[in-house]
C-alpha positions as MATLAB code, in Angstrom:
seq = 'XXXXXXXXXXXXXXXXXXXXXXXXXXXXXXXXXXXXXXXXXXXXXXXXXXXXXXXXXXXXXXXXXXXXXXXXXXXXXXXXXXXXXXXXXXXXXXXXXXXXXXXXXXXXXXXXXXXXXXXXXXXXXXXXXXXXXXXXXXXXXXXXXXXXXXXXXXXXXXXXXXXXXXXXXXXXXXXXXXXXXXXXXXXXXXXXXXXXXXXXXXXXXXXXXXXXXXXXXXXXXXXXXXXXXXXXXXXXXXXXXXXXXXXXXXXXXXXXXXXXXXXXXXXXXXX';
ca = [
     -24.690   -4.303   -1.840;
     -25.567   -2.571   -5.104;
     -23.487    0.408   -6.254;
     -25.097    3.656   -5.098;
     -24.051    6.186   -7.663;
     -26.318    8.826   -6.145;
     -24.375    8.659   -2.907;
     -21.312    9.877   -4.771;
     -21.519   13.595   -5.370;
     -18.985   15.525   -7.347;
     -18.320   18.518   -5.130;
     -15.408   20.038   -6.956;
     -13.267   19.362   -9.968;
     -10.066   20.961  -11.100;
      -8.491   20.002  -14.385;
      -4.797   20.492  -14.951;
      -2.730   19.929  -18.038;
       0.249   17.783  -17.100;
       2.236   15.999  -19.757;
      -0.978   15.937  -21.809;
      -2.930   14.021  -19.177;
      -5.933   15.418  -17.323;
      -5.761   15.516  -13.521;
      -9.097   15.792  -11.717;
      -9.501   16.272   -7.982;
     -12.907   15.286   -6.635;
     -14.637   15.409   -3.288;
     -16.894   12.383   -3.049;
     -19.674   12.260   -0.487;
     -20.237    8.963    1.296;
     -21.906    7.665    4.442;
     -19.250    4.981    4.843;
     -16.475    7.198    6.248;
     -16.396    9.359    9.374;
     -15.446   12.495    7.440;
     -18.480   12.144    5.160;
     -16.280   12.653    2.096;
     -13.238   11.214    0.390;
     -10.926   13.252   -1.801;
      -9.827   11.429   -4.932;
      -7.321   12.367   -7.626;
      -7.884   10.834  -11.072;
      -5.454   11.005  -13.977;
      -6.816   10.343  -17.478;
      -4.593    9.839  -20.528;
      -4.250   12.629  -23.054;
      -7.167   13.366  -25.403;
      -8.799   10.169  -26.517;
     -11.548    9.337  -29.040;
     -14.974    9.141  -27.455;
     -15.167    5.371  -27.866;
     -11.720    4.635  -26.348;
     -11.525    2.869  -22.986;
      -8.494    2.221  -20.814;
      -7.400   -0.107  -18.009;
      -7.392    1.414  -14.526;
      -4.781    1.448  -11.761;
      -5.793    2.402   -8.213;
      -2.866    3.816   -6.213;
      -3.266    3.728   -2.418;
      -1.364    6.026   -0.080;
       0.396    5.127    3.155;
      -0.354    6.144    6.721;
      -0.552    9.938    7.214;
      -0.662   10.392    3.438;
      -3.594   11.376    1.244;
      -4.858   11.467   -2.338;
      -1.915   13.651   -3.418;
       0.819   11.378   -2.065;
       1.610    9.418   -5.219;
       1.463   12.504   -7.405;
       3.932   14.219   -5.046;
       6.259   11.208   -4.812;
       6.404   10.537   -8.552;
       5.639   13.733  -10.538;
       6.020   11.753  -13.779;
       2.920    9.713  -12.907;
       0.764   11.697  -15.360;
       3.291   11.101  -18.126;
       3.184    7.386  -17.275;
      -0.621    7.414  -17.523;
      -0.184    8.776  -21.058;
       2.629    6.409  -21.983;
       0.807    3.271  -20.902;
      -2.738    4.423  -21.620;
      -4.076    3.995  -18.070;
      -6.596    5.800  -15.928;
      -5.044    6.234  -12.468;
      -7.206    6.673   -9.362;
      -5.813    7.889   -6.024;
      -8.266    7.977   -3.112;
      -7.442    9.291    0.361;
      -6.959    6.268    2.625;
      -7.761    8.337    5.733;
      -5.425    6.169    7.870;
      -8.046    3.393    7.592;
      -5.776    0.499    6.576;
      -8.469    0.025    3.889;
     -10.628   -2.218    6.074;
     -14.233   -2.128    7.127;
     -13.614   -1.784   10.850;
     -15.245   -4.656   12.764;
     -15.583   -2.499   15.893;
     -16.571    0.883   14.421;
     -19.542    1.248   12.126;
     -18.404    4.646   10.807;
     -15.244    3.432    9.033;
     -15.882    1.237    5.997;
     -13.130    2.075    3.545;
     -13.225   -1.366    1.923;
     -16.939   -1.005    1.153;
     -16.434    2.563   -0.041;
     -13.789    1.568   -2.583;
     -15.426   -1.661   -3.779;
     -19.104   -0.664   -3.767;
     -18.999    3.067   -4.425;
     -15.708    4.362   -5.817;
     -14.985    1.691   -8.435;
     -18.544    1.837   -9.859;
     -18.392    5.652   -9.886;
     -15.080    5.715  -11.752;
     -16.355    3.165  -14.275;
     -19.515    5.216  -14.819;
     -17.739    8.547  -15.298;
     -14.349    7.782  -16.841;
     -13.305    5.854  -19.975;
     -12.392    2.597  -18.236;
     -12.529   -1.030  -19.313;
     -14.962   -2.562  -16.837;
     -13.260   -5.921  -16.270;
     -11.203   -7.221  -13.314;
      -8.467   -8.245  -15.749;
      -8.132   -4.583  -16.789;
      -8.155   -3.228  -13.240;
      -5.182   -3.107  -10.832;
      -4.556   -1.842   -7.314;
      -1.249   -1.145   -5.607;
       0.042    1.013   -2.797;
       2.827    1.839   -0.392;
       3.148    0.836    3.273;
      -0.410    0.929    4.690;
      -1.560    1.205    1.071;
       0.409   -1.913    0.153;
      -1.514   -3.793    2.817;
      -4.728   -2.205    1.540;
      -4.089   -3.161   -2.075;
      -3.402   -6.788   -1.204;
      -6.373   -6.877    1.179;
      -8.798   -5.514   -1.415;
      -7.600   -7.699   -4.287;
      -7.364  -10.912   -2.277;
     -10.863  -10.380   -0.904;
     -12.345   -9.094   -4.154;
     -10.672  -10.772   -7.145;
     -13.940  -10.167   -8.982;
     -13.052   -6.447   -8.877;
      -9.239   -6.395   -9.093;
      -7.415   -8.968  -11.202;
      -3.997   -7.383  -10.704;
      -2.359   -6.310   -7.445;
       0.847   -4.879   -6.058;
       2.406   -3.706   -2.828;
       5.578   -1.755   -2.127;
       6.969   -1.733    1.420;
       3.597   -3.082    2.485;
       2.529   -3.902    6.018;
       1.395   -7.312    4.831;
       1.335   -8.767    8.347;
       0.112   -6.263   10.919;
       0.545   -8.424   14.003;
       4.177   -7.543   14.815;
       3.095   -3.880   15.147;
       0.107   -3.872   17.544;
       0.638   -0.361   18.913;
       1.405    1.412   15.641;
      -0.400    3.535   13.061;
      -3.892    3.628   14.603;
      -4.584   -0.028   13.865;
      -5.967   -0.682   17.324;
      -8.502    2.122   16.775;
     -10.038    0.015   14.012;
      -9.442   -3.491   15.445;
      -9.193   -2.982   19.194;
      -6.225   -3.885   21.360;
      -4.518   -6.984   19.995;
      -4.375   -8.783   23.355;
      -8.175   -8.500   23.682;
      -8.997   -9.101   20.004;
      -6.504  -11.645   18.685;
      -9.013  -13.243   16.311;
      -9.762   -9.895   14.665;
      -6.059   -9.209   14.193;
      -5.563  -12.679   12.733;
      -8.437  -12.290   10.277;
      -7.496   -8.740    9.207;
      -3.909   -9.354    8.140;
      -3.001   -9.978    4.512;
      -0.725  -12.948    5.019;
      -3.608  -14.992    6.448;
      -5.580  -14.531    3.201;
      -3.066  -16.608    1.233;
      -5.020  -19.874    1.797;
      -8.030  -18.293    0.058;
      -6.127  -17.814   -3.212;
      -6.029  -20.058   -6.257;
      -3.082  -20.209   -8.685;
      -3.562  -17.688  -11.471;
      -6.449  -15.931   -9.736;
      -4.434  -12.699   -9.362;
      -1.403  -11.207  -11.071;
       0.748  -10.272   -8.067;
       3.817   -8.073   -7.713;
       5.295   -6.852   -4.442;
       8.622   -5.599   -3.183;
      10.361   -4.328   -0.079;
      13.713   -2.762    0.703;
      16.141   -4.825    2.745;
      16.483   -1.999    5.305;
      12.725   -1.572    5.722;
      11.008   -2.445    9.015;
       8.440   -4.342    6.903;
      11.127   -6.417    5.159;
      10.645   -9.590    7.193;
       6.844   -9.662    6.849;
       7.245   -9.331    3.081;
       9.760  -12.177    3.084;
       7.217  -14.210    5.039;
       4.479  -13.417    2.508;
       6.760  -14.514   -0.320;
       7.420  -17.788    1.516;
       3.702  -18.357    2.143;
       2.839  -17.735   -1.522;
       5.592  -20.091   -2.652;
       4.325  -22.810   -0.309;
       0.811  -22.366   -1.712;
       2.082  -22.468   -5.341;
       0.670  -18.996   -6.025;
       2.585  -17.361   -8.911;
       3.887  -13.889   -8.097;
       6.745  -11.476   -8.705;
       8.660  -10.576   -5.546;
      11.570   -8.135   -5.478;
      13.865   -7.303   -2.576;
      16.599   -4.765   -3.099;
      18.573   -2.248   -1.020;
      16.342    0.484    0.347;
      14.302    1.638    3.292;
      10.812    2.949    4.054;
      11.105    6.197    2.140;
       9.937    8.299   -0.780;
      12.973    7.690   -3.009;
      12.390    3.939   -2.752;
       8.677    4.221   -3.666;
       9.360    6.685   -6.480;
      11.437    3.964   -8.104;
       9.349    0.934   -7.194;
       6.132    2.267   -8.732;
       7.856    2.187  -12.131;
       8.206   -1.606  -11.843;
       4.577   -1.982  -10.789;
       3.217    0.034  -13.698;
       5.384   -1.887  -16.172;
       4.144   -5.168  -14.649;
       0.500   -4.056  -14.888;
       0.945   -2.810  -18.436;
       2.306   -6.197  -19.490;
      -0.606   -7.935  -17.766;
      -3.176   -5.628  -19.376;
      -1.687   -6.241  -22.804;
      -1.855  -10.039  -22.465;
      -5.335  -10.464  -20.980;
];
């Protein structure tokens, strides 16, 4: 599918000065989501020469969150965009789990991000248009989404992270609207098996992605993250995995995103 820039319409923009960075909030029209729009917050580093381009980090929110979640959790995020020289993009995940639903034709968040949002950002912001200079990470549902998008589209994202991610959905069949997008697990086991991150590990090649993920030891997603770490180790896929005290909460994510941005900055500077 070719990028359809005309399907993305800038409905509103507000620019705020925050630690020197520019924060834009857009409403993007699309036919791929039931709402017909997606709200996206974009942070650009402080005033740059016209010919300067930056790497990009996409930050995905968790269930019941939206495009403002990361900015609310970590108010220093604009300062970090300046410090590291990154464009940061925060779409509204709309509780989608970042899939194209196989049972509903009106929810195609994966296609929206890959085929419409990324090309739009690259066309309208000073980004370096290479997978090696593009990263995606997220929390909880967004951690699953980041891993899902990067593992399926390493030609778009060369760097990926997840914090407290639901990286195996199958232990939670009645939670967080997942059965609205996949159907009941007991009737659709194959769909649940093919739409969980951990089962994408066999598709990876060593060095294909720069991977960082973490989970608190008191988090209900802790065991599925341990299992993902084990699966990646068995497949000889290099990755950084961190487990430390913490639960499924804002204070944990506020801290963990600092590690992810440092990891991505190091990767960007050595690619």
